[in-house]
mmCIF file of C-alpha atoms in Angstrom:
data_model
loop_
_atom_site.group_PDB
_atom_site.id
_atom_site.type_symbol
_atom_site.label_atom_id
_atom_site.label_comp_id
_atom_site.label_asym_id
_atom_site.label_seq_id
_atom_site.Cartn_x
_atom_site.Cartn_y
_atom_site.Cartn_z
ATOM 1 C CA UNK E 1 12.758 -73.494 -56.189
ATOM 2 C CA UNK E 2 14.878 -70.345 -56.338
ATOM 3 C CA UNK E 3 16.870 -69.539 -59.465
ATOM 4 C CA UNK E 4 19.721 -67.100 -59.980
ATOM 5 C CA UNK E 5 19.296 -64.185 -62.373
ATOM 6 C CA UNK E 6 20.660 -64.509 -65.890
ATOM 7 C CA UNK E 7 23.066 -62.265 -67.763
ATOM 8 C CA UNK E 8 21.880 -58.908 -69.158
ATOM 9 C CA UNK E 9 19.144 -59.318 -71.733
ATOM 10 C CA UNK E 10 19.981 -59.687 -75.423
ATOM 11 C CA UNK E 11 18.036 -57.652 -78.000
ATOM 12 C CA UNK E 12 14.346 -58.454 -77.671
ATOM 13 C CA UNK E 13 13.071 -60.773 -80.427
ATOM 14 C CA UNK E 14 10.179 -59.343 -82.362
ATOM 15 C CA UNK E 15 6.862 -60.944 -83.144
ATOM 16 C CA UNK E 16 5.743 -61.538 -86.740
ATOM 17 C CA UNK E 17 3.167 -59.260 -88.267
ATOM 18 C CA UNK E 18 -0.149 -59.953 -86.528
ATOM 19 C CA UNK E 19 -2.986 -61.812 -88.168
ATOM 20 C CA UNK E 20 -6.158 -59.850 -87.341
ATOM 21 C CA UNK E 21 -9.289 -61.783 -86.534
ATOM 22 C CA UNK E 22 -12.783 -60.630 -85.663
ATOM 23 C CA UNK E 23 -14.464 -61.913 -82.514
ATOM 24 C CA UNK E 24 -17.908 -60.475 -81.981
ATOM 25 C CA UNK E 25 -17.109 -57.348 -83.955
ATOM 26 C CA UNK E 26 -13.844 -56.693 -82.091
ATOM 27 C CA UNK E 27 -10.528 -56.699 -83.959
ATOM 28 C CA UNK E 28 -7.891 -58.861 -82.259
ATOM 29 C CA UNK E 29 -4.240 -59.070 -83.273
ATOM 30 C CA UNK E 30 -3.002 -62.664 -83.140
ATOM 31 C CA UNK E 31 0.380 -64.299 -83.694
ATOM 32 C CA UNK E 32 1.226 -67.933 -84.490
ATOM 33 C CA UNK E 33 4.579 -69.531 -85.266
ATOM 34 C CA UNK E 34 6.855 -72.396 -84.317
ATOM 35 C CA UNK E 35 7.047 -76.150 -84.694
ATOM 36 C CA UNK E 36 4.367 -77.896 -86.755
ATOM 37 C CA UNK E 37 3.247 -81.461 -87.302
ATOM 38 C CA UNK E 38 5.367 -84.243 -85.823
ATOM 39 C CA UNK E 39 8.032 -81.705 -84.818
ATOM 40 C CA UNK E 40 5.641 -80.035 -82.370
ATOM 41 C CA UNK E 41 5.185 -81.250 -78.819
ATOM 42 C CA UNK E 42 1.913 -79.378 -78.537
ATOM 43 C CA UNK E 43 0.289 -75.956 -78.560
ATOM 44 C CA UNK E 44 1.275 -73.203 -76.140
ATOM 45 C CA UNK E 45 -0.879 -70.101 -75.755
ATOM 46 C CA UNK E 46 0.412 -66.946 -74.018
ATOM 47 C CA UNK E 47 -1.695 -64.379 -72.145
ATOM 48 C CA UNK E 48 -0.256 -60.961 -71.359
ATOM 49 C CA UNK E 49 -1.233 -58.482 -68.658
ATOM 50 C CA UNK E 50 -1.505 -54.729 -68.187
ATOM 51 C CA UNK E 51 -0.223 -52.381 -69.469
ATOM 52 C CA UNK E 52 1.562 -54.861 -71.706
ATOM 53 C CA UNK E 53 0.866 -56.723 -74.937
ATOM 54 C CA UNK E 54 1.916 -60.010 -76.520
ATOM 55 C CA UNK E 55 5.338 -58.399 -76.938
ATOM 56 C CA UNK E 56 6.103 -59.044 -73.253
ATOM 57 C CA UNK E 57 6.181 -62.777 -74.058
ATOM 58 C CA UNK E 58 7.999 -62.509 -77.417
ATOM 59 C CA UNK E 59 11.480 -63.587 -76.185
ATOM 60 C CA UNK E 60 10.119 -66.607 -74.302
ATOM 61 C CA UNK E 61 7.754 -67.536 -77.141
ATOM 62 C CA UNK E 62 10.641 -67.514 -79.609
ATOM 63 C CA UNK E 63 12.651 -69.812 -77.337
ATOM 64 C CA UNK E 64 9.779 -72.286 -76.922
ATOM 65 C CA UNK E 65 8.789 -72.216 -80.592
ATOM 66 C CA UNK E 66 11.638 -74.609 -81.425
ATOM 67 C CA UNK E 67 9.609 -77.511 -80.033
ATOM 68 C CA UNK E 68 6.085 -76.101 -79.608
ATOM 69 C CA UNK E 69 3.556 -74.312 -81.769
ATOM 70 C CA UNK E 70 3.074 -70.966 -80.004
ATOM 71 C CA UNK E 71 0.037 -68.689 -80.118
ATOM 72 C CA UNK E 72 -0.159 -65.143 -78.754
ATOM 73 C CA UNK E 73 -2.776 -62.412 -78.797
ATOM 74 C CA UNK E 74 -3.128 -58.779 -77.900
ATOM 75 C CA UNK E 75 -6.250 -58.454 -75.798
ATOM 76 C CA UNK E 76 -8.663 -55.826 -77.132
ATOM 77 C CA UNK E 77 -7.545 -52.506 -75.709
ATOM 78 C CA UNK E 78 -3.873 -53.503 -75.814
ATOM 79 C CA UNK E 79 -0.980 -53.747 -78.242
ATOM 80 C CA UNK E 80 -2.106 -53.859 -81.863
ATOM 81 C CA UNK E 81 -5.689 -54.913 -81.181
ATOM 82 C CA UNK E 82 -8.591 -52.489 -81.367
ATOM 83 C CA UNK E 83 -8.701 -49.703 -78.783
ATOM 84 C CA UNK E 84 -12.115 -48.282 -79.687
ATOM 85 C CA UNK E 85 -13.838 -46.480 -76.831
ATOM 86 C CA UNK E 86 -16.946 -48.687 -76.937
ATOM 87 C CA UNK E 87 -15.076 -52.013 -76.552
ATOM 88 C CA UNK E 88 -15.498 -53.522 -73.041
ATOM 89 C CA UNK E 89 -12.149 -54.230 -71.367
ATOM 90 C CA UNK E 90 -13.182 -55.797 -68.051
ATOM 91 C CA UNK E 91 -11.703 -59.117 -66.950
ATOM 92 C CA UNK E 92 -14.921 -61.102 -67.376
ATOM 93 C CA UNK E 93 -15.276 -60.022 -71.003
ATOM 94 C CA UNK E 94 -11.602 -60.671 -71.745
ATOM 95 C CA UNK E 95 -11.978 -64.178 -70.289
ATOM 96 C CA UNK E 96 -14.939 -64.834 -72.557
ATOM 97 C CA UNK E 97 -12.907 -63.643 -75.554
ATOM 98 C CA UNK E 98 -10.050 -65.915 -74.559
ATOM 99 C CA UNK E 99 -12.378 -68.923 -74.491
ATOM 100 C CA UNK E 100 -13.712 -67.983 -77.930
ATOM 101 C CA UNK E 101 -10.173 -67.551 -79.224
ATOM 102 C CA UNK E 102 -9.390 -71.143 -78.243
ATOM 103 C CA UNK E 103 -12.371 -72.227 -80.299
ATOM 104 C CA UNK E 104 -11.265 -70.080 -83.239
ATOM 105 C CA UNK E 105 -7.815 -71.690 -83.181
ATOM 106 C CA UNK E 106 -9.438 -75.098 -82.574
ATOM 107 C CA UNK E 107 -7.264 -75.643 -79.516
ATOM 108 C CA UNK E 108 -9.093 -78.153 -77.331
ATOM 109 C CA UNK E 109 -6.489 -78.430 -74.580
ATOM 110 C CA UNK E 110 -3.447 -76.162 -75.012
ATOM 111 C CA UNK E 111 -0.738 -75.369 -72.518
ATOM 112 C CA UNK E 112 -1.445 -71.838 -71.241
ATOM 113 C CA UNK E 113 1.178 -69.412 -69.931
ATOM 114 C CA UNK E 114 -0.109 -66.233 -68.298
ATOM 115 C CA UNK E 115 1.338 -63.074 -66.758
ATOM 116 C CA UNK E 116 -0.257 -60.323 -64.633
ATOM 117 C CA UNK E 117 -4.000 -59.952 -65.385
ATOM 118 C CA UNK E 118 -3.509 -62.597 -68.049
ATOM 119 C CA UNK E 119 -3.642 -65.020 -65.131
ATOM 120 C CA UNK E 120 -7.103 -63.805 -64.162
ATOM 121 C CA UNK E 121 -8.202 -63.960 -67.808
ATOM 122 C CA UNK E 122 -6.991 -67.552 -68.221
ATOM 123 C CA UNK E 123 -8.437 -68.657 -64.888
ATOM 124 C CA UNK E 124 -11.744 -67.014 -65.776
ATOM 125 C CA UNK E 125 -11.934 -68.929 -69.076
ATOM 126 C CA UNK E 126 -11.099 -72.159 -67.249
ATOM 127 C CA UNK E 127 -13.234 -71.817 -64.116
ATOM 128 C CA UNK E 128 -16.179 -69.808 -65.462
ATOM 129 C CA UNK E 129 -16.114 -70.672 -69.139
ATOM 130 C CA UNK E 130 -15.142 -74.332 -68.957
ATOM 131 C CA UNK E 131 -12.057 -74.089 -71.202
ATOM 132 C CA UNK E 132 -9.758 -77.090 -70.876
ATOM 133 C CA UNK E 133 -5.999 -76.672 -70.502
ATOM 134 C CA UNK E 134 -3.253 -79.283 -70.702
ATOM 135 C CA UNK E 135 -1.356 -77.235 -68.123
ATOM 136 C CA UNK E 136 -1.267 -73.706 -66.737
ATOM 137 C CA UNK E 137 1.776 -71.584 -65.859
ATOM 138 C CA UNK E 138 1.090 -68.484 -63.761
ATOM 139 C CA UNK E 139 3.828 -65.813 -63.590
ATOM 140 C CA UNK E 140 3.429 -62.792 -61.299
ATOM 141 C CA UNK E 141 -0.321 -62.966 -61.787
ATOM 142 C CA UNK E 142 -3.158 -60.739 -60.645
ATOM 143 C CA UNK E 143 -5.615 -62.905 -58.729
ATOM 144 C CA UNK E 144 -5.398 -62.581 -54.951
ATOM 145 C CA UNK E 145 -6.188 -59.423 -53.012
ATOM 146 C CA UNK E 146 -4.809 -56.861 -52.698
ATOM 147 C CA UNK E 147 -3.922 -55.813 -56.216
ATOM 148 C CA UNK E 148 -3.700 -52.439 -57.873
ATOM 149 C CA UNK E 149 -1.100 -49.846 -56.829
ATOM 150 C CA UNK E 150 -2.116 -46.440 -55.396
ATOM 151 C CA UNK E 151 -1.400 -44.958 -58.831
ATOM 152 C CA UNK E 152 -3.591 -47.617 -60.450
ATOM 153 C CA UNK E 153 -6.483 -46.789 -58.132
ATOM 154 C CA UNK E 154 -5.995 -43.039 -58.625
ATOM 155 C CA UNK E 155 -6.201 -43.405 -62.399
ATOM 156 C CA UNK E 156 -9.251 -45.659 -62.148
ATOM 157 C CA UNK E 157 -11.059 -42.943 -60.186
ATOM 158 C CA UNK E 158 -9.977 -40.050 -62.441
ATOM 159 C CA UNK E 159 -9.485 -41.564 -65.909
ATOM 160 C CA UNK E 160 -11.016 -38.550 -67.678
ATOM 161 C CA UNK E 161 -8.538 -36.177 -66.021
ATOM 162 C CA UNK E 162 -5.529 -38.293 -66.991
ATOM 163 C CA UNK E 163 -6.810 -38.730 -70.536
ATOM 164 C CA UNK E 164 -6.668 -34.947 -70.955
ATOM 165 C CA UNK E 165 -2.952 -34.708 -70.052
ATOM 166 C CA UNK E 166 -0.695 -33.107 -72.665
ATOM 167 C CA UNK E 167 0.824 -35.886 -74.816
ATOM 168 C CA UNK E 168 4.406 -35.241 -73.687
ATOM 169 C CA UNK E 169 3.424 -35.416 -70.024
ATOM 170 C CA UNK E 170 1.394 -38.563 -70.660
ATOM 171 C CA UNK E 171 4.349 -40.216 -72.430
ATOM 172 C CA UNK E 172 6.666 -39.389 -69.523
ATOM 173 C CA UNK E 173 4.150 -40.802 -67.030
ATOM 174 C CA UNK E 174 3.755 -44.056 -68.972
ATOM 175 C CA UNK E 175 7.512 -44.506 -69.297
ATOM 176 C CA UNK E 176 7.986 -44.000 -65.561
ATOM 177 C CA UNK E 177 5.104 -46.322 -64.714
ATOM 178 C CA UNK E 178 6.393 -49.115 -66.942
ATOM 179 C CA UNK E 179 10.013 -48.791 -65.815
ATOM 180 C CA UNK E 180 8.788 -49.028 -62.217
ATOM 181 C CA UNK E 181 7.473 -52.540 -62.813
ATOM 182 C CA UNK E 182 10.971 -53.930 -63.316
ATOM 183 C CA UNK E 183 13.644 -54.469 -60.686
ATOM 184 C CA UNK E 184 16.341 -54.317 -63.335
ATOM 185 C CA UNK E 185 16.748 -51.327 -65.623
ATOM 186 C CA UNK E 186 15.038 -51.951 -68.940
ATOM 187 C CA UNK E 187 17.006 -51.272 -72.103
ATOM 188 C CA UNK E 188 15.863 -48.427 -74.327
ATOM 189 C CA UNK E 189 14.628 -50.997 -76.840
ATOM 190 C CA UNK E 190 12.617 -52.918 -74.251
ATOM 191 C CA UNK E 191 11.097 -49.728 -72.881
ATOM 192 C CA UNK E 192 10.101 -48.522 -76.342
ATOM 193 C CA UNK E 193 8.428 -51.822 -77.237
ATOM 194 C CA UNK E 194 6.305 -51.653 -74.085
ATOM 195 C CA UNK E 195 5.555 -47.916 -74.161
ATOM 196 C CA UNK E 196 4.884 -47.272 -77.864
ATOM 197 C CA UNK E 197 1.339 -48.761 -78.036
ATOM 198 C CA UNK E 198 0.247 -46.235 -75.395
ATOM 199 C CA UNK E 199 1.642 -43.041 -76.895
ATOM 200 C CA UNK E 200 0.559 -43.426 -80.504
ATOM 201 C CA UNK E 201 -2.897 -42.849 -82.019
ATOM 202 C CA UNK E 202 -5.624 -43.985 -79.627
ATOM 203 C CA UNK E 203 -3.033 -45.142 -77.111
ATOM 204 C CA UNK E 204 -3.345 -42.312 -74.588
ATOM 205 C CA UNK E 205 -7.085 -42.658 -74.067
ATOM 206 C CA UNK E 206 -6.744 -46.436 -74.241
ATOM 207 C CA UNK E 207 -4.132 -46.533 -71.483
ATOM 208 C CA UNK E 208 -6.433 -44.930 -68.924
ATOM 209 C CA UNK E 209 -9.546 -46.671 -70.192
ATOM 210 C CA UNK E 210 -8.086 -50.151 -69.633
ATOM 211 C CA UNK E 211 -7.065 -49.258 -66.075
ATOM 212 C CA UNK E 212 -10.527 -47.901 -65.289
ATOM 213 C CA UNK E 213 -12.101 -51.157 -66.550
ATOM 214 C CA UNK E 214 -10.200 -53.421 -64.145
ATOM 215 C CA UNK E 215 -11.620 -54.259 -60.750
ATOM 216 C CA UNK E 216 -10.883 -56.755 -57.935
ATOM 217 C CA UNK E 217 -14.591 -57.593 -57.882
ATOM 218 C CA UNK E 218 -13.962 -59.666 -61.013
ATOM 219 C CA UNK E 219 -11.148 -61.694 -59.439
ATOM 220 C CA UNK E 220 -12.797 -62.352 -56.079
ATOM 221 C CA UNK E 221 -15.115 -65.099 -57.473
ATOM 222 C CA UNK E 222 -12.076 -66.771 -59.058
ATOM 223 C CA UNK E 223 -10.207 -66.872 -55.747
ATOM 224 C CA UNK E 224 -13.116 -68.762 -54.197
ATOM 225 C CA UNK E 225 -12.842 -71.402 -56.942
ATOM 226 C CA UNK E 226 -9.080 -71.850 -57.215
ATOM 227 C CA UNK E 227 -9.392 -75.282 -55.627
ATOM 228 C CA UNK E 228 -11.431 -76.307 -58.699
ATOM 229 C CA UNK E 229 -8.608 -75.859 -61.232
ATOM 230 C CA UNK E 230 -8.572 -79.024 -63.355
ATOM 231 C CA UNK E 231 -5.057 -79.097 -64.816
ATOM 232 C CA UNK E 232 -1.449 -79.196 -63.600
ATOM 233 C CA UNK E 233 -0.214 -75.743 -62.547
ATOM 234 C CA UNK E 234 3.192 -74.181 -62.029
ATOM 235 C CA UNK E 235 3.860 -70.758 -60.478
ATOM 236 C CA UNK E 236 6.705 -68.319 -61.111
ATOM 237 C CA UNK E 237 7.470 -64.980 -59.470
ATOM 238 C CA UNK E 238 10.061 -62.229 -59.353
ATOM 239 C CA UNK E 239 11.317 -62.007 -55.797
ATOM 240 C CA UNK E 240 11.560 -58.203 -56.065
ATOM 241 C CA UNK E 241 8.200 -57.713 -57.794
ATOM 242 C CA UNK E 242 7.214 -54.149 -56.754
ATOM 243 C CA UNK E 243 3.613 -54.493 -57.949
ATOM 244 C CA UNK E 244 2.534 -57.907 -56.636
ATOM 245 C CA UNK E 245 4.589 -58.987 -53.594
ATOM 246 C CA UNK E 246 6.213 -62.409 -53.798
ATOM 247 C CA UNK E 247 4.326 -63.540 -50.690
ATOM 248 C CA UNK E 248 1.274 -63.829 -52.939
ATOM 249 C CA UNK E 249 3.012 -66.667 -54.785
ATOM 250 C CA UNK E 250 2.972 -68.828 -51.656
ATOM 251 C CA UNK E 251 -0.624 -67.891 -50.907
ATOM 252 C CA UNK E 252 -1.623 -68.772 -54.462
ATOM 253 C CA UNK E 253 0.182 -72.105 -54.184
ATOM 254 C CA UNK E 254 -1.769 -72.928 -51.032
ATOM 255 C CA UNK E 255 -5.098 -72.082 -52.700
ATOM 256 C CA UNK E 256 -4.516 -74.294 -55.744
ATOM 257 C CA UNK E 257 -4.844 -78.095 -55.715
ATOM 258 C CA UNK E 258 -1.820 -80.362 -55.631
ATOM 259 C CA UNK E 259 0.807 -77.991 -54.166
ATOM 260 C CA UNK E 260 2.063 -76.648 -57.529
ATOM 261 C CA UNK E 261 5.809 -76.151 -58.007
ATOM 262 C CA UNK E 262 6.999 -72.593 -57.392
ATOM 263 C CA UNK E 263 9.960 -70.851 -59.041
ATOM 264 C CA UNK E 264 11.188 -67.617 -57.439
ATOM 265 C CA UNK E 265 13.694 -65.459 -59.322
ATOM 266 C CA UNK E 266 15.912 -63.280 -57.081
ATOM 267 C CA UNK E 267 16.863 -59.887 -58.420
ATOM 268 C CA UNK E 268 13.848 -59.869 -60.738
ATOM 269 C CA UNK E 269 10.785 -57.656 -60.616
ATOM 270 C CA UNK E 270 7.338 -57.892 -62.171
ATOM 271 C CA UNK E 271 8.588 -58.277 -65.745
ATOM 272 C CA UNK E 272 10.293 -61.656 -65.392
ATOM 273 C CA UNK E 273 9.702 -62.685 -69.058
ATOM 274 C CA UNK E 274 11.827 -59.695 -70.115
ATOM 275 C CA UNK E 275 14.118 -59.218 -67.119
ATOM 276 C CA UNK E 276 15.151 -62.894 -66.942
ATOM 277 C CA UNK E 277 14.137 -64.342 -70.302
ATOM 278 C CA UNK E 278 16.603 -67.244 -70.263
ATOM 279 C CA UNK E 279 15.587 -68.394 -66.787
ATOM 280 C CA UNK E 280 11.879 -68.122 -67.506
ATOM 281 C CA UNK E 281 12.215 -69.906 -70.855
ATOM 282 C CA UNK E 282 14.255 -72.707 -69.289
ATOM 283 C CA UNK E 283 11.818 -73.175 -66.411
ATOM 284 C CA UNK E 284 8.859 -73.242 -68.783
ATOM 285 C CA UNK E 285 10.553 -75.583 -71.261
ATOM 286 C CA UNK E 286 11.216 -78.069 -68.453
ATOM 287 C CA UNK E 287 7.655 -77.717 -67.175
ATOM 288 C CA UNK E 288 6.113 -78.136 -70.628
ATOM 289 C CA UNK E 289 8.284 -81.138 -71.469
ATOM 290 C CA UNK E 290 7.027 -82.913 -68.358
ATOM 291 C CA UNK E 291 3.419 -81.888 -68.976
ATOM 292 C CA UNK E 292 3.611 -82.967 -72.639
ATOM 293 C CA UNK E 293 5.078 -86.353 -71.690
ATOM 294 C CA UNK E 294 2.381 -86.813 -69.065
ATOM 295 C CA UNK E 295 -0.313 -85.974 -71.611
ATOM 296 C CA UNK E 296 1.133 -88.363 -74.176
ATOM 297 C CA UNK E 297 1.200 -91.176 -71.614
ATOM 298 C CA UNK E 298 -2.402 -90.509 -70.606
ATOM 299 C CA UNK E 299 -3.612 -90.633 -74.216
ATOM 300 C CA UNK E 300 -1.635 -93.789 -75.113
#
């Protein structure tokens, strides 16, 4: 399915103050809000990517929270979670944390929505860690080869050099890097929300450290097991994604069981949840309504 782009984005909704939790000695910022009890159609858990945070999903999470209980987290090394130098940030470790977070929240089978490396993190928890999902939505995800831009690979090889950049030069680099992910021009507010975690406090060192920790060798085993995914899946992509070409969406669809539905958004880049919030929220609401109804029928 191909959808038309929405009108220019409204002011970005904010997340509530995070609730910090400790998982294995690592501080993780978490966020929960939305429908409770009989008003809720289920639990929805969002996974962000790099160099983002839970904030990238805030507008969509707010839209879905009318009928679902939503849960978000900043992975360690990102957003408002700990950025200490000794905290491992590789995809395998993040997947293990994600699985433990489900246990902490006592979510036995949530709907999971993932973007960028969040897709690899969610798939790792599911395929390696045995986490059960009611459904899985993958938007512009890092899984298939090749991934990682030339800049990404350059930083990974010379993280110490980039960490030593003067702060003003670092801030300019991060702003340019983040703006380059979108096909549409981000508003000043959107840009600031995405950039600020990387230019304050430990952010500069953390920005380069998280890039250096990411490697395709941790996604290759997942690609070999994509046919083993045990829940309904939907795929979404920005047609003008400059980081992960849209052709990967079709390849991913072929590798997953059941020929998952695919939504392609023309005029949208890598940051679909922000660039086309209304379209993404609508597509996900329709997907989740069907998945929730299917789950209710199966449990009846």
